[in-house]
mmCIF file of C-alpha atoms in Angstrom:
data_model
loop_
_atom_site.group_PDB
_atom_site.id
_atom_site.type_symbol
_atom_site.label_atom_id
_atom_site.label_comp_id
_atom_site.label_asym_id
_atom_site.label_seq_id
_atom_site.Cartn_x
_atom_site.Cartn_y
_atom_site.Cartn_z
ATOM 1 C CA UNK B 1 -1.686 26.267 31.081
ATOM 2 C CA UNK B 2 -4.112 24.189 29.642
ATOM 3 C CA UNK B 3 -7.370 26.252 28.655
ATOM 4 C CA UNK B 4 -11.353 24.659 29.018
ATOM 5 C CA UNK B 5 -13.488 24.945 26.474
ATOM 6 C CA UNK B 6 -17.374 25.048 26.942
ATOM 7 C CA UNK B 7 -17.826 21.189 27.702
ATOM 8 C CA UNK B 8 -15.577 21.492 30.853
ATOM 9 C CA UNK B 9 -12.949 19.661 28.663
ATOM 10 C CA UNK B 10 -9.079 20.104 28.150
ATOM 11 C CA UNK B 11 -9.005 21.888 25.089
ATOM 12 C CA UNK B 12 -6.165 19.698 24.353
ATOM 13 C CA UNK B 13 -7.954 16.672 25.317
ATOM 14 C CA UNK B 14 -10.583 17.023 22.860
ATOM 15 C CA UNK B 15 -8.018 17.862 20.141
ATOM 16 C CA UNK B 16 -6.252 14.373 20.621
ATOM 17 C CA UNK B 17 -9.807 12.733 21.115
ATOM 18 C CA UNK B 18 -10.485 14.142 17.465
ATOM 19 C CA UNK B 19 -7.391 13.309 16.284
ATOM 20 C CA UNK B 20 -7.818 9.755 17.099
ATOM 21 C CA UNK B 21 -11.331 9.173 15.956
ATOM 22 C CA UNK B 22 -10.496 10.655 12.456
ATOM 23 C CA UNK B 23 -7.142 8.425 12.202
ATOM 24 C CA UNK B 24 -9.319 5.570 13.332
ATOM 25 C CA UNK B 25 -11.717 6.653 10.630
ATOM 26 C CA UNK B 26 -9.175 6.417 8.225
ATOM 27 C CA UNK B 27 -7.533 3.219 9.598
ATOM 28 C CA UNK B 28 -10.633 1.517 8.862
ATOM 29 C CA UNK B 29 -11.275 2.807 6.057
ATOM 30 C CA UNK B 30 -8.001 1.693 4.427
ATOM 31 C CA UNK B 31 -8.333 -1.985 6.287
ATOM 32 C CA UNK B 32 -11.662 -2.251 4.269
ATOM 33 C CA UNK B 33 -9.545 -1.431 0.922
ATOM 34 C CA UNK B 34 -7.424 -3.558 1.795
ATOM 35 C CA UNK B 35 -9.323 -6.693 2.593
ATOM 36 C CA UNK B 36 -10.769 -6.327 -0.677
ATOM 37 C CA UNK B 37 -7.665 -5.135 -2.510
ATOM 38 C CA UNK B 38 -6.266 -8.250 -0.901
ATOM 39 C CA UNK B 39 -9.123 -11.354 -1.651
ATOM 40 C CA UNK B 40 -9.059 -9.390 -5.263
ATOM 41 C CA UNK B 41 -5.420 -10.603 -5.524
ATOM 42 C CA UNK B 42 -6.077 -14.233 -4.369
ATOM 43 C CA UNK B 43 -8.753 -14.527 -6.575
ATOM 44 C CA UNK B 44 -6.517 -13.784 -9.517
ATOM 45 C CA UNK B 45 -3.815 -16.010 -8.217
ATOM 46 C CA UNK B 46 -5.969 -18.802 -7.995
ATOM 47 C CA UNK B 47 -7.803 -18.083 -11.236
ATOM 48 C CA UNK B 48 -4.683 -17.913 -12.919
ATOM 49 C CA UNK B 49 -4.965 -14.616 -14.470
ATOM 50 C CA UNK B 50 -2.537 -13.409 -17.116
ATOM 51 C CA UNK B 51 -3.839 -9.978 -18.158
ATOM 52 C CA UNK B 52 -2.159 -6.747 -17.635
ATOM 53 C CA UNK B 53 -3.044 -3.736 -16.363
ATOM 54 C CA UNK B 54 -1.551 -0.748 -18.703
ATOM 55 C CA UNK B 55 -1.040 2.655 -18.033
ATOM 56 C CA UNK B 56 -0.918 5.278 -21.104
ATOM 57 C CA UNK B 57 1.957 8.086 -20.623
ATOM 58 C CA UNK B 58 3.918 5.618 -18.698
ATOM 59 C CA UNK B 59 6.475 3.263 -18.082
ATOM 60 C CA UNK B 60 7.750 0.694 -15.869
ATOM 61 C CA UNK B 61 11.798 0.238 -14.841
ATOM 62 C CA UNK B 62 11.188 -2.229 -12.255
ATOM 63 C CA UNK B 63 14.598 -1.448 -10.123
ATOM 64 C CA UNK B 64 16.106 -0.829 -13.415
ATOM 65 C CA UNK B 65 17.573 -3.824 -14.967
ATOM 66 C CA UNK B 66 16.086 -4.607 -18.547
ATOM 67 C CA UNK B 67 15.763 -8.370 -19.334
ATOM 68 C CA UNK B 68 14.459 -7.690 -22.694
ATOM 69 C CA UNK B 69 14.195 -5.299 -25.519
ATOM 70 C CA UNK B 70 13.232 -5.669 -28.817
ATOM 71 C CA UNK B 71 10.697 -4.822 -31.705
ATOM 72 C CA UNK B 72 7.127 -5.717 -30.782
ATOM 73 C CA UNK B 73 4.257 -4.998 -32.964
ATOM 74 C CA UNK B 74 1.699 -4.721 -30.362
ATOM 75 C CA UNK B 75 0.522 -4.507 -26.874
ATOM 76 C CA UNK B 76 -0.309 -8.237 -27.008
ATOM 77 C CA UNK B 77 3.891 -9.145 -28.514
ATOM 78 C CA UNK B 78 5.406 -7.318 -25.361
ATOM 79 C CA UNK B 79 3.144 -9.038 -22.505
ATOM 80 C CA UNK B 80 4.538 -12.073 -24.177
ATOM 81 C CA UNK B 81 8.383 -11.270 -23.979
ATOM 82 C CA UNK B 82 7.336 -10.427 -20.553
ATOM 83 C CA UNK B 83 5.105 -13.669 -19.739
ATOM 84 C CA UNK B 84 7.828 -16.005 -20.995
ATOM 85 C CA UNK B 85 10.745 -14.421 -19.167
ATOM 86 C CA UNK B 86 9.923 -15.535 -15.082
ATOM 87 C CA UNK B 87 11.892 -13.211 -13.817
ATOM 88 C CA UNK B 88 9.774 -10.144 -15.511
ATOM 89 C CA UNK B 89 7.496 -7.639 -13.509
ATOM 90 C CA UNK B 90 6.457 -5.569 -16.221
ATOM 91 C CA UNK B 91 7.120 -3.761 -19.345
ATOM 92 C CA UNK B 92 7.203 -0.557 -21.331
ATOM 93 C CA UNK B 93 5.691 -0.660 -24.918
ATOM 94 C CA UNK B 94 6.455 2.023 -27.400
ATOM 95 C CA UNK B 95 3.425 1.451 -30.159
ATOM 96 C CA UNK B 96 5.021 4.727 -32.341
ATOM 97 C CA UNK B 97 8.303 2.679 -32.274
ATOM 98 C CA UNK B 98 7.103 -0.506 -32.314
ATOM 99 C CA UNK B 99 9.541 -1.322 -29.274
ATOM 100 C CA UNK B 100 9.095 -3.308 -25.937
ATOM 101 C CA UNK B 101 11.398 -3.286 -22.867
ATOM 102 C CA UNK B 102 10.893 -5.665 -20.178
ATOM 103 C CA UNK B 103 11.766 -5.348 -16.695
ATOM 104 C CA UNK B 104 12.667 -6.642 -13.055
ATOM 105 C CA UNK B 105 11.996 -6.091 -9.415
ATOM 106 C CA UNK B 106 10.376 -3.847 -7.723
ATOM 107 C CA UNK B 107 9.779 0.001 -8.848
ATOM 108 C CA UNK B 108 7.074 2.148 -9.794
ATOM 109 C CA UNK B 109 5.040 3.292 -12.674
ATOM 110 C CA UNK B 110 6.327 6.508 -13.662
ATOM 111 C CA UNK B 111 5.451 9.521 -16.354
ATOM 112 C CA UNK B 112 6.995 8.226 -19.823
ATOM 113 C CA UNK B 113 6.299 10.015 -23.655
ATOM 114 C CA UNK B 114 2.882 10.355 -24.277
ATOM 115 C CA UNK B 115 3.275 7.508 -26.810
ATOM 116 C CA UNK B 116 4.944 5.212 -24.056
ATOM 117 C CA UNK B 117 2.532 2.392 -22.050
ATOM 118 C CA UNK B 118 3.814 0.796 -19.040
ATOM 119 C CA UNK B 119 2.416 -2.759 -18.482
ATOM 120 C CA UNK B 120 2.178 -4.551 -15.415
ATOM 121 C CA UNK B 121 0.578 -8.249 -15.206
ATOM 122 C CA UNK B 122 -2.504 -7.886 -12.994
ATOM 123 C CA UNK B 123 -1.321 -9.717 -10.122
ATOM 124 C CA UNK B 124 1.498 -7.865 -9.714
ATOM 125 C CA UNK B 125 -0.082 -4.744 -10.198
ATOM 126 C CA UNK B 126 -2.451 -5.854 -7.200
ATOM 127 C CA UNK B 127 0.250 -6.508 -4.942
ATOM 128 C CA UNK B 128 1.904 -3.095 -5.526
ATOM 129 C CA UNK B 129 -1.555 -1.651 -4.224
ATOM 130 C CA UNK B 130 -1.846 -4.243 -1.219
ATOM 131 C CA UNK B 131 1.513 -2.987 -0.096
ATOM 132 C CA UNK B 132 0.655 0.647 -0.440
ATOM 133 C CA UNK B 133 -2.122 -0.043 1.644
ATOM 134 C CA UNK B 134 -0.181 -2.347 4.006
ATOM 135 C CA UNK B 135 2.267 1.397 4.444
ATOM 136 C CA UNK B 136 -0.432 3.583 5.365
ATOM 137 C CA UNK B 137 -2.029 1.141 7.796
ATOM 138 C CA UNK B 138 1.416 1.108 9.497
ATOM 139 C CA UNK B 139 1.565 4.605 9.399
ATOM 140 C CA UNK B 140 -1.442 5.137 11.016
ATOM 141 C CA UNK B 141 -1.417 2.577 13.476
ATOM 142 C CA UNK B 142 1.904 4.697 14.195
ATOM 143 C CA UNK B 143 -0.024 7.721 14.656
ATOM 144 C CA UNK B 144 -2.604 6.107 16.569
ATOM 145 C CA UNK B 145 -0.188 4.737 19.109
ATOM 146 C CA UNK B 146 1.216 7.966 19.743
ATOM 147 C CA UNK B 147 -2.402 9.925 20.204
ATOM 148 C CA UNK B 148 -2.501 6.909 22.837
ATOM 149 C CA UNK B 149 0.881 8.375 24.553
ATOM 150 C CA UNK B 150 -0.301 11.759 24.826
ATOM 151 C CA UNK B 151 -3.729 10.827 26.237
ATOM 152 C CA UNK B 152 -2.503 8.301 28.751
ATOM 153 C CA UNK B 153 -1.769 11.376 31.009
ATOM 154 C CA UNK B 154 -5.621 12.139 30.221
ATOM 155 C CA UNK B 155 -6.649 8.944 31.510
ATOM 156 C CA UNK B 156 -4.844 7.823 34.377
ATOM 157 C CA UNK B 157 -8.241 6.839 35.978
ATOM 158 C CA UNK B 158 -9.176 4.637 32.840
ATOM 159 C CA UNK B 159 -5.646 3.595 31.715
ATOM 160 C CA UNK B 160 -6.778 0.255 31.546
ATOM 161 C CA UNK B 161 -9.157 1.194 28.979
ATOM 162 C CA UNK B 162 -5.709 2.772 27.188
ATOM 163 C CA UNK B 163 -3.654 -0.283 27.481
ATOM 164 C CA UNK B 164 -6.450 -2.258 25.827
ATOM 165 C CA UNK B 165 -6.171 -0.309 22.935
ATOM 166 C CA UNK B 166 -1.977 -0.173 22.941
ATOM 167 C CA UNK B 167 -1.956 -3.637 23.034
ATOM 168 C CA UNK B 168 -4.672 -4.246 20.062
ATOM 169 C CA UNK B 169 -2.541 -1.590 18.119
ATOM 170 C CA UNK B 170 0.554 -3.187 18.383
ATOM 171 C CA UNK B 171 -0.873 -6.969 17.753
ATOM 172 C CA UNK B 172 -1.932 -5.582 14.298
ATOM 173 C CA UNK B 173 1.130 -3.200 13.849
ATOM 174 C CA UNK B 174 3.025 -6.807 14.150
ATOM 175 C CA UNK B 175 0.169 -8.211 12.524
ATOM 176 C CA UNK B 176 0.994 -5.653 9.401
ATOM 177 C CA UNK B 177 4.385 -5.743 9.529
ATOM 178 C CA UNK B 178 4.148 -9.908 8.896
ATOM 179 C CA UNK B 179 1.646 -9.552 6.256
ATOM 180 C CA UNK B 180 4.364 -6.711 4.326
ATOM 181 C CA UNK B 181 7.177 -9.242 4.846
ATOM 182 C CA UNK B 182 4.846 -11.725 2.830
ATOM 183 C CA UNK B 183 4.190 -9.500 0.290
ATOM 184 C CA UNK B 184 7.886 -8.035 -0.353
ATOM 185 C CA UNK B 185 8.613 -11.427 -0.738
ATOM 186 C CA UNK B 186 5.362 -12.327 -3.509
ATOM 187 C CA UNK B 187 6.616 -8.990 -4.934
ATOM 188 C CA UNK B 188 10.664 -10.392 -5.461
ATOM 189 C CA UNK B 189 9.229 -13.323 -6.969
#
């Protein structure tokens, strides 16, 4: 039995309603990131940037196979065992024993020693947050599609108006799901 609240609504109803707006919310609000996050990584493409990002406490495995190890006396000595090796996606620099290891693939930054700093180069390290972003647009499109499902009973009268939206959903759930093939690829390379 479905109960009214003081509106005359479907208590229900107004439950998905809510639900919808605030995952639209936050659907926007993570398409805005990631436009930015996104022209932020062509920009550094195109500039040809070769900085890092680090990260202090941490290191970086890629998917675990080491390309290079070896004494480095700085920061500056393991980005460049990394920059000169094509294949490498980041490192983890030791300054207490002077020791760099450079990896491969995909993976993620992870708690290291306290002495350990993971280095990714700042394109890379880009990418890894325009995927991320990429994910949780997916996943909300998901849960916006089904909030659609449930209220399409709701609707009946205006399930044009419900369609609409399916169909918009789904051209930018493919949309999404292009744009992630594109970047696991840039992120292989």
């Amino acid at each position: 039995m479905n109960k009214t609240n003081l509106n005359g609504k479907d208590d229900n109803l107004s439950l998905l309603e809510t639900q919808f707006d605030v995952y639209e919310s936050q659907y926007n609000m993570i398409l805005k990131q990631y436009n930015t996050a996104y022209q932020d990584f062509m920009d550094s493409i195109s500039s040809g940037d070769s900085k890092y990002t680090s990260y202090s406490g941490s290191v970086w495995w890629g998917d675990g196979n080491i390309l290079q190890q070896g004494t480095a006396n700085s920061e500056e000595d393991c980005e460049n065992m990394c920059t000169n090796n094509p294949g490498c996606t980041g490192t983890t620099y030791n300054p207490s024993k002077q020791y760099c290891w450079t990896s491969s693939g995909q993976g993620n930054v992870v708690p290291g020693l306290d002495t350990d700093i993971a280095q990714l180069p700042a394109s890379q390290d880009k990418l890894r947050t325009i995927n991320s972003l990429n994910s949780q647009l997916q996943d909300l499109n998901d849960k916006l599609a089904d909030i659609l499902d449930q209220l399409q009973p709701y609707y009946d009268e205006n399930g044009k108006k419900i369609d609409d939206k399916k169909v918009l959903l789904q051209n930018k759930y493919q949309s999404l799901q292009g744009e992630q093939q594109k970047l696991n690829k840039l992120i292989r390379e």
